[in-house]
């Protein structure tokens, strides 16, 4: 009995083994952003990591004078035959272990994107610490140049890119969406960034690097095949259901009459039905807007003005949408993933077209566009 009592007395101590496989936080380098570029030779890839420096993220009073004068983040670039090899070369020069658990933004350079991002997606799918919810953007030149922007409102360029994408000004395409598109043979679209130099009041009027979103990058079979400018990119983002608050500007009567309409609620719907000549797709954009400013020398009444605004908005949005869709067909990029919609509703028909879906999408796809716009009469009048 004494041995049994002793066993039960010591049992809680046996269960309190502690954490034997722990990894200390101060022994890791947390990567906030990745920048992937084509290397100096066709068989090379350049990888740039951006990570915070904890000793420089403190306020000036807490940090020493040397730390306060430096940037609160570091960037390291290496080239290798593959992304894992380039990362291994980076790791070799670090005193802490690389951790991708906080990576939220990935930017790819245009040349690398045109050659194909399949290897990058494959590595992301297999890296255990990488989150496939990370946002993917496309740079017009080298991705690494985007990392050189001046973070005015944030501490790191990576935070600027992430919050810019999350504003829903255009797209916020995730790695997961890229993987789905690749696996299904469909297209996918990402933000197409811009890079420039401008004087900033916050930097004592010094000319600094500035980044923004200039349009949408179109991918097909994991390769960049086309780019849409801002207006057409916005139409595609609306069609994908990812567009947030937007202001549309109208002008008519030879420029004498003008109006600004703020849309707070934008939705889209796509459908397909089988007819005697094959499937016919319908894409409907719906928007509820408020008139926030207008100039009307004719002093039209409320009902007449509402009818004019809604008609002109429908014409403008449909024109942008048709132009954007035509360019996706030229690029062979089914970014709206109409093929997946067809497969879900008519699997037998899609099975016949699966092998040459790109050609069918380019040349034979039948689609109708609709815009349902409602404008409320609110705002300043002149």
PDB file of N, CA and C in Angstrom, residues 218-251:
ATOM      1  N   UNK A 218      -2.196  40.276 -64.449  1.00  0.00           N
ATOM      2  CA  UNK A 218      -2.952  39.086 -64.859  1.00  0.00           C
ATOM      3  C   UNK A 218      -2.010  37.893 -65.017  1.00  0.00           C
ATOM      4  N   UNK A 219      -2.380  36.776 -64.406  1.00  0.00           N
ATOM      5  CA  UNK A 219      -1.577  35.555 -64.481  1.00  0.00           C
ATOM      6  C   UNK A 219      -2.383  34.447 -65.147  1.00  0.00           C
ATOM      7  N   UNK A 220      -1.674  33.642 -65.940  1.00  0.00           N
ATOM      8  CA  UNK A 220      -2.253  32.447 -66.519  1.00  0.00           C
ATOM      9  C   UNK A 220      -1.203  31.349 -66.496  1.00  0.00           C
ATOM     10  N   UNK A 221      -1.587  30.180 -65.977  1.00  0.00           N
ATOM     11  CA  UNK A 221      -0.627  29.080 -65.833  1.00  0.00           C
ATOM     12  C   UNK A 221       0.625  29.546 -65.097  1.00  0.00           C
ATOM     13  N   UNK A 222       0.427  30.255 -64.012  1.00  0.00           N
ATOM     14  CA  UNK A 222       1.437  30.752 -63.087  1.00  0.00           C
ATOM     15  C   UNK A 222       2.396  31.773 -63.696  1.00  0.00           C
ATOM     16  N   UNK A 223       2.088  32.309 -64.892  1.00  0.00           N
ATOM     17  CA  UNK A 223       2.951  33.301 -65.522  1.00  0.00           C
ATOM     18  C   UNK A 223       2.207  34.615 -65.731  1.00  0.00           C
ATOM     19  N   UNK A 224       2.923  35.726 -65.552  1.00  0.00           N
ATOM     20  CA  UNK A 224       2.351  37.040 -65.810  1.00  0.00           C
ATOM     21  C   UNK A 224       2.163  37.201 -67.314  1.00  0.00           C
ATOM     22  N   UNK A 225       0.909  37.452 -67.736  1.00  0.00           N
ATOM     23  CA  UNK A 225       0.615  37.538 -69.167  1.00  0.00           C
ATOM     24  C   UNK A 225       0.021  38.878 -69.575  1.00  0.00           C
ATOM     25  N   UNK A 226      -0.304  39.736 -68.620  1.00  0.00           N
ATOM     26  CA  UNK A 226      -0.877  41.021 -68.975  1.00  0.00           C
ATOM     27  C   UNK A 226      -1.048  41.908 -67.761  1.00  0.00           C
ATOM     28  N   UNK A 227      -1.297  43.204 -68.033  1.00  0.00           N
ATOM     29  CA  UNK A 227      -1.493  44.194 -66.980  1.00  0.00           C
ATOM     30  C   UNK A 227      -2.674  45.082 -67.341  1.00  0.00           C
ATOM     31  N   UNK A 228      -3.521  45.367 -66.363  1.00  0.00           N
ATOM     32  CA  UNK A 228      -4.642  46.283 -66.549  1.00  0.00           C
ATOM     33  C   UNK A 228      -4.340  47.608 -65.856  1.00  0.00           C
ATOM     34  N   UNK A 229      -4.681  48.744 -66.482  1.00  0.00           N
ATOM     35  CA  UNK A 229      -4.519  50.036 -65.799  1.00  0.00           C
ATOM     36  C   UNK A 229      -5.539  50.182 -64.670  1.00  0.00           C
ATOM     37  N   UNK A 230      -5.463  51.270 -63.954  1.00  0.00           N
ATOM     38  CA  UNK A 230      -6.228  51.441 -62.722  1.00  0.00           C
ATOM     39  C   UNK A 230      -7.735  51.306 -62.916  1.00  0.00           C
ATOM     40  N   UNK A 231      -8.320  52.016 -63.884  1.00  0.00           N
ATOM     41  CA  UNK A 231      -9.779  52.005 -64.058  1.00  0.00           C
ATOM     42  C   UNK A 231     -10.282  50.609 -64.392  1.00  0.00           C
ATOM     43  N   UNK A 232      -9.609  49.926 -65.305  1.00  0.00           N
ATOM     44  CA  UNK A 232     -10.030  48.581 -65.687  1.00  0.00           C
ATOM     45  C   UNK A 232      -9.723  47.577 -64.585  1.00  0.00           C
ATOM     46  N   UNK A 233      -8.624  47.799 -63.870  1.00  0.00           N
ATOM     47  CA  UNK A 233      -8.316  46.941 -62.726  1.00  0.00           C
ATOM     48  C   UNK A 233      -9.374  47.047 -61.653  1.00  0.00           C
ATOM     49  N   UNK A 234      -9.889  48.258 -61.450  1.00  0.00           N
ATOM     50  CA  UNK A 234     -10.947  48.463 -60.469  1.00  0.00           C
ATOM     51  C   UNK A 234     -12.216  47.712 -60.867  1.00  0.00           C
ATOM     52  N   UNK A 235     -12.514  47.674 -62.166  1.00  0.00           N
ATOM     53  CA  UNK A 235     -13.690  46.941 -62.641  1.00  0.00           C
ATOM     54  C   UNK A 235     -13.550  45.443 -62.366  1.00  0.00           C
ATOM     55  N   UNK A 236     -12.346  44.902 -62.591  1.00  0.00           N
ATOM     56  CA  UNK A 236     -12.105  43.480 -62.322  1.00  0.00           C
ATOM     57  C   UNK A 236     -12.188  43.199 -60.824  1.00  0.00           C
ATOM     58  N   UNK A 237     -11.635  44.096 -60.008  1.00  0.00           N
ATOM     59  CA  UNK A 237     -11.701  43.914 -58.554  1.00  0.00           C
ATOM     60  C   UNK A 237     -13.150  43.925 -58.077  1.00  0.00           C
ATOM     61  N   UNK A 238     -13.977  44.779 -58.669  1.00  0.00           N
ATOM     62  CA  UNK A 238     -15.412  44.804 -58.343  1.00  0.00           C
ATOM     63  C   UNK A 238     -16.053  43.481 -58.746  1.00  0.00           C
ATOM     64  N   UNK A 239     -15.729  43.005 -59.949  1.00  0.00           N
ATOM     65  CA  UNK A 239     -16.299  41.740 -60.427  1.00  0.00           C
ATOM     66  C   UNK A 239     -15.889  40.566 -59.545  1.00  0.00           C
ATOM     67  N   UNK A 240     -14.707  40.654 -58.940  1.00  0.00           N
ATOM     68  CA  UNK A 240     -14.236  39.595 -58.042  1.00  0.00           C
ATOM     69  C   UNK A 240     -14.799  39.740 -56.638  1.00  0.00           C
ATOM     70  N   UNK A 241     -15.529  40.825 -56.377  1.00  0.00           N
ATOM     71  CA  UNK A 241     -16.122  41.040 -55.060  1.00  0.00           C
ATOM     72  C   UNK A 241     -15.130  41.480 -54.005  1.00  0.00           C
ATOM     73  N   UNK A 242     -14.039  42.133 -54.420  1.00  0.00           N
ATOM     74  CA  UNK A 242     -13.007  42.512 -53.457  1.00  0.00           C
ATOM     75  C   UNK A 242     -12.816  44.029 -53.350  1.00  0.00           C
ATOM     76  N   UNK A 243     -13.690  44.792 -53.969  1.00  0.00           N
ATOM     77  CA  UNK A 243     -13.532  46.235 -53.980  1.00  0.00           C
ATOM     78  C   UNK A 243     -14.261  46.875 -52.805  1.00  0.00           C
ATOM     79  N   UNK A 244     -13.593  47.814 -52.138  1.00  0.00           N
ATOM     80  CA  UNK A 244     -14.189  48.545 -51.024  1.00  0.00           C
ATOM     81  C   UNK A 244     -14.765  49.877 -51.481  1.00  0.00           C
ATOM     82  N   UNK A 245     -14.791  50.846 -50.597  1.00  0.00           N
ATOM     83  CA  UNK A 245     -15.360  52.164 -50.906  1.00  0.00           C
ATOM     84  C   UNK A 245     -14.651  52.800 -52.105  1.00  0.00           C
ATOM     85  N   UNK A 246     -15.449  53.325 -53.022  1.00  0.00           N
ATOM     86  CA  UNK A 246     -14.907  53.923 -54.233  1.00  0.00           C
ATOM     87  C   UNK A 246     -15.677  55.191 -54.589  1.00  0.00           C
ATOM     88  N   UNK A 247     -14.983  56.153 -55.193  1.00  0.00           N
ATOM     89  CA  UNK A 247     -15.612  57.368 -55.705  1.00  0.00           C
ATOM     90  C   UNK A 247     -15.523  57.349 -57.223  1.00  0.00           C
ATOM     91  N   UNK A 248     -16.657  57.522 -57.884  1.00  0.00           N
ATOM     92  CA  UNK A 248     -16.694  57.622 -59.337  1.00  0.00           C
ATOM     93  C   UNK A 248     -17.042  59.059 -59.719  1.00  0.00           C
ATOM     94  N   UNK A 249     -16.323  59.593 -60.685  1.00  0.00           N
ATOM     95  CA  UNK A 249     -16.524  60.964 -61.142  1.00  0.00           C
ATOM     96  C   UNK A 249     -17.152  60.961 -62.528  1.00  0.00           C
ATOM     97  N   UNK A 250     -18.203  61.773 -62.706  1.00  0.00           N
ATOM     98  CA  UNK A 250     -18.896  61.883 -63.985  1.00  0.00           C
ATOM     99  C   UNK A 250     -18.823  63.313 -64.496  1.00  0.00           C
ATOM    100  N   UNK A 251     -18.836  63.438 -65.815  1.00  0.00           N
ATOM    101  CA  UNK A 251     -18.838  64.757 -66.444  1.00  0.00           C
ATOM    102  C   UNK A 251     -19.668  64.675 -67.719  1.00  0.00           C
TER     103      UNK A 251
END
